[in-house]
């Protein structure tokens, strides 16, 4: 049986030490800000990007990796003697999965492409579990089957602090954005089947924490929480408060708080926070 390598994309929001530990290949998306294009996580860091974001005239644009980029990587890994599991951000928000899928049909490598139906650290849950199973010598079929279970037991909630970027990105109309801003509304959404789905509205961070704690308590009751991930765009203080509140309800040994990737903060703006967890 050939060895397996895990491939993912730069929206994974995974700590660099973990990426190195598990020898995971990252294919970067690109982001264009102020007319300049950067490879996500390569040419510009999350913090550098979020610092520039409020001063931009036009909303930055993001681009999925080219099919050829995936083909080149797949061919290289195949030449090195690997089979490949390529796990990517939800196809409901990006064409990255589609690019990887097309590449898998053009390369001679043995590639299985998976739509994680998530982003950020919810994507990393699947990537890390797959990488651990590779180290354990599990087969590709065993890994793919288990990832289905991880996906089913994962939740993601995101709160946007300003409606400006949802409006600029065309997700809500300008009229709704104006009224919402006047009322200080902060929309909360989940990823239902990989699609951005509004689920609530809050006006304060305290209300958001209360809502998230309620969801977390209901969804993890009687279960073991395998991981909690929080990604934020210049909202570290809120992220710390959320993690403390969740830990009081159902503790977890594996927790992580990160600055979210430029690709995600482009669409959310500063102050956004995503809370993710999964159970076993």
Tab-separated table of C-alpha atoms in Angstrom, residues 95-266:
chain	number	residue	atom	x	y	z
A	95	UNK	CA	-14.492	27.192	-6.542
A	96	UNK	CA	-11.411	25.741	-4.831
A	97	UNK	CA	-12.937	22.273	-4.515
A	98	UNK	CA	-13.944	22.407	-8.180
A	99	UNK	CA	-10.386	23.320	-9.210
A	100	UNK	CA	-8.972	20.440	-7.191
A	101	UNK	CA	-11.563	18.045	-8.618
A	102	UNK	CA	-10.752	19.070	-12.184
A	103	UNK	CA	-7.052	18.647	-11.486
A	104	UNK	CA	-7.627	15.155	-10.102
A	105	UNK	CA	-9.041	14.176	-13.505
A	106	UNK	CA	-6.021	15.559	-15.363
A	107	UNK	CA	-3.225	14.117	-13.253
A	108	UNK	CA	-2.033	10.528	-13.326
A	109	UNK	CA	-1.865	10.589	-9.514
A	110	UNK	CA	-4.327	8.665	-7.364
A	111	UNK	CA	-6.241	11.579	-5.810
A	112	UNK	CA	-9.389	11.637	-3.693
A	113	UNK	CA	-10.844	15.143	-3.449
A	114	UNK	CA	-13.134	15.951	-0.517
A	115	UNK	CA	-15.520	18.852	-0.028
A	116	UNK	CA	-15.174	19.514	3.713
A	117	UNK	CA	-18.362	21.651	3.659
A	118	UNK	CA	-16.563	23.958	6.093
A	119	UNK	CA	-13.902	26.644	6.308
A	120	UNK	CA	-11.231	27.731	8.751
A	121	UNK	CA	-10.598	25.496	11.759
A	122	UNK	CA	-13.698	23.430	11.031
A	123	UNK	CA	-11.821	22.439	7.871
A	124	UNK	CA	-8.712	21.809	9.963
A	125	UNK	CA	-10.611	19.284	12.114
A	126	UNK	CA	-10.928	17.029	9.075
A	127	UNK	CA	-7.407	17.738	7.836
A	128	UNK	CA	-5.784	16.934	11.185
A	129	UNK	CA	-7.848	13.787	11.749
A	130	UNK	CA	-6.880	12.564	8.275
A	131	UNK	CA	-3.206	13.321	8.918
A	132	UNK	CA	-3.274	11.438	12.223
A	133	UNK	CA	-4.823	8.419	10.524
A	134	UNK	CA	-2.120	8.516	7.843
A	135	UNK	CA	0.501	8.304	10.596
A	136	UNK	CA	-1.424	5.361	12.066
A	137	UNK	CA	-1.185	3.542	8.745
A	138	UNK	CA	-4.903	3.641	7.964
A	139	UNK	CA	-6.073	3.086	4.400
A	140	UNK	CA	-7.529	5.808	2.198
A	141	UNK	CA	-10.996	4.246	2.414
A	142	UNK	CA	-10.836	4.171	6.216
A	143	UNK	CA	-9.791	7.819	6.341
A	144	UNK	CA	-12.485	9.016	3.938
A	145	UNK	CA	-15.161	7.107	5.841
A	146	UNK	CA	-14.099	8.599	9.168
A	147	UNK	CA	-14.019	12.122	7.751
A	148	UNK	CA	-17.711	11.745	6.952
A	149	UNK	CA	-18.322	11.223	10.673
A	150	UNK	CA	-16.197	14.235	11.642
A	151	UNK	CA	-18.154	16.364	9.172
A	152	UNK	CA	-21.531	15.232	10.536
A	153	UNK	CA	-20.474	16.114	14.083
A	154	UNK	CA	-18.993	19.553	13.370
A	155	UNK	CA	-20.679	22.904	13.988
A	156	UNK	CA	-19.618	26.367	12.821
A	157	UNK	CA	-21.138	29.715	13.766
A	158	UNK	CA	-19.898	33.074	12.572
A	159	UNK	CA	-20.788	36.583	13.750
A	160	UNK	CA	-20.067	39.598	11.573
A	161	UNK	CA	-19.458	42.799	13.523
A	162	UNK	CA	-20.131	45.180	10.630
A	163	UNK	CA	-22.519	44.824	7.695
A	164	UNK	CA	-20.289	46.873	5.396
A	165	UNK	CA	-18.412	43.937	3.917
A	166	UNK	CA	-21.466	41.719	3.464
A	167	UNK	CA	-23.019	44.623	1.562
A	168	UNK	CA	-19.941	45.246	-0.591
A	169	UNK	CA	-19.730	41.538	-1.336
A	170	UNK	CA	-23.351	41.446	-2.462
A	171	UNK	CA	-24.590	39.130	0.299
A	172	UNK	CA	-27.070	41.743	1.555
A	173	UNK	CA	-28.536	44.862	-0.049
A	174	UNK	CA	-27.291	48.358	0.782
A	175	UNK	CA	-30.650	49.304	2.289
A	176	UNK	CA	-30.600	46.386	4.702
A	177	UNK	CA	-26.988	47.150	5.548
A	178	UNK	CA	-27.809	50.762	6.363
A	179	UNK	CA	-30.794	49.887	8.547
A	180	UNK	CA	-28.888	47.073	10.217
A	181	UNK	CA	-25.965	49.366	10.972
A	182	UNK	CA	-28.251	51.988	12.492
A	183	UNK	CA	-29.803	49.309	14.706
A	184	UNK	CA	-26.336	47.892	15.497
A	185	UNK	CA	-27.379	44.460	14.244
A	186	UNK	CA	-24.701	41.788	14.078
A	187	UNK	CA	-25.821	38.804	11.969
A	188	UNK	CA	-25.003	35.279	13.082
A	189	UNK	CA	-24.818	32.476	10.529
A	190	UNK	CA	-23.966	28.804	10.380
A	191	UNK	CA	-22.665	26.658	7.558
A	192	UNK	CA	-25.612	24.384	6.820
A	193	UNK	CA	-24.506	21.794	4.236
A	194	UNK	CA	-21.592	24.062	3.427
A	195	UNK	CA	-23.685	27.145	2.668
A	196	UNK	CA	-23.708	30.450	4.581
A	197	UNK	CA	-27.055	30.344	6.391
A	198	UNK	CA	-28.320	33.179	8.659
A	199	UNK	CA	-29.572	31.805	11.990
A	200	UNK	CA	-29.821	34.766	14.379
A	201	UNK	CA	-29.208	38.468	14.971
A	202	UNK	CA	-27.600	40.036	18.016
A	203	UNK	CA	-26.745	43.588	18.999
A	204	UNK	CA	-23.993	43.021	21.520
A	205	UNK	CA	-21.096	40.658	22.053
A	206	UNK	CA	-22.713	39.505	25.287
A	207	UNK	CA	-25.792	38.395	23.362
A	208	UNK	CA	-23.579	36.515	20.916
A	209	UNK	CA	-21.752	34.709	23.707
A	210	UNK	CA	-25.088	33.751	25.294
A	211	UNK	CA	-26.362	32.379	21.984
A	212	UNK	CA	-23.184	30.403	21.244
A	213	UNK	CA	-23.090	28.910	24.738
A	214	UNK	CA	-26.714	27.795	24.344
A	215	UNK	CA	-26.001	26.157	20.960
A	216	UNK	CA	-22.830	24.539	22.267
A	217	UNK	CA	-24.555	23.167	25.353
A	218	UNK	CA	-27.393	21.664	23.309
A	219	UNK	CA	-25.153	20.165	20.623
A	220	UNK	CA	-22.473	18.709	22.894
A	221	UNK	CA	-24.582	17.494	25.819
A	222	UNK	CA	-23.545	13.969	26.780
A	223	UNK	CA	-20.761	13.969	24.165
A	224	UNK	CA	-16.990	14.304	24.206
A	225	UNK	CA	-15.836	17.527	22.574
A	226	UNK	CA	-12.867	16.625	20.377
A	227	UNK	CA	-11.912	20.151	19.396
A	228	UNK	CA	-12.840	23.815	19.723
A	229	UNK	CA	-11.510	26.325	17.224
A	230	UNK	CA	-12.060	30.079	17.178
A	231	UNK	CA	-10.955	32.256	14.290
A	232	UNK	CA	-11.253	36.020	14.444
A	233	UNK	CA	-10.519	39.195	12.504
A	234	UNK	CA	-9.056	41.614	15.064
A	235	UNK	CA	-11.375	40.331	17.812
A	236	UNK	CA	-9.016	38.486	20.156
A	237	UNK	CA	-10.607	39.756	23.363
A	238	UNK	CA	-14.020	38.446	22.293
A	239	UNK	CA	-12.462	35.142	21.198
A	240	UNK	CA	-10.938	34.657	24.669
A	241	UNK	CA	-14.291	35.350	26.339
A	242	UNK	CA	-16.102	32.883	24.087
A	243	UNK	CA	-13.565	30.129	24.729
A	244	UNK	CA	-13.776	30.668	28.497
A	245	UNK	CA	-17.578	30.486	28.369
A	246	UNK	CA	-17.587	27.276	26.304
A	247	UNK	CA	-14.971	25.657	28.528
A	248	UNK	CA	-17.169	26.274	31.558
A	249	UNK	CA	-19.989	24.290	29.901
A	250	UNK	CA	-18.123	21.339	28.382
A	251	UNK	CA	-14.308	21.428	28.631
A	252	UNK	CA	-12.056	20.332	25.794
A	253	UNK	CA	-8.329	19.561	25.806
A	254	UNK	CA	-7.868	20.663	22.203
A	255	UNK	CA	-8.599	24.368	21.779
A	256	UNK	CA	-7.120	26.948	19.460
A	257	UNK	CA	-7.595	30.649	18.706
A	258	UNK	CA	-6.179	32.089	15.471
A	259	UNK	CA	-6.293	35.196	13.288
A	260	UNK	CA	-8.417	34.176	10.339
A	261	UNK	CA	-7.063	34.038	6.807
A	262	UNK	CA	-7.328	37.105	4.518
A	263	UNK	CA	-9.627	35.121	2.223
A	264	UNK	CA	-12.238	34.898	4.972
A	265	UNK	CA	-11.779	38.354	6.506
A	266	UNK	CA	-12.260	39.883	3.048
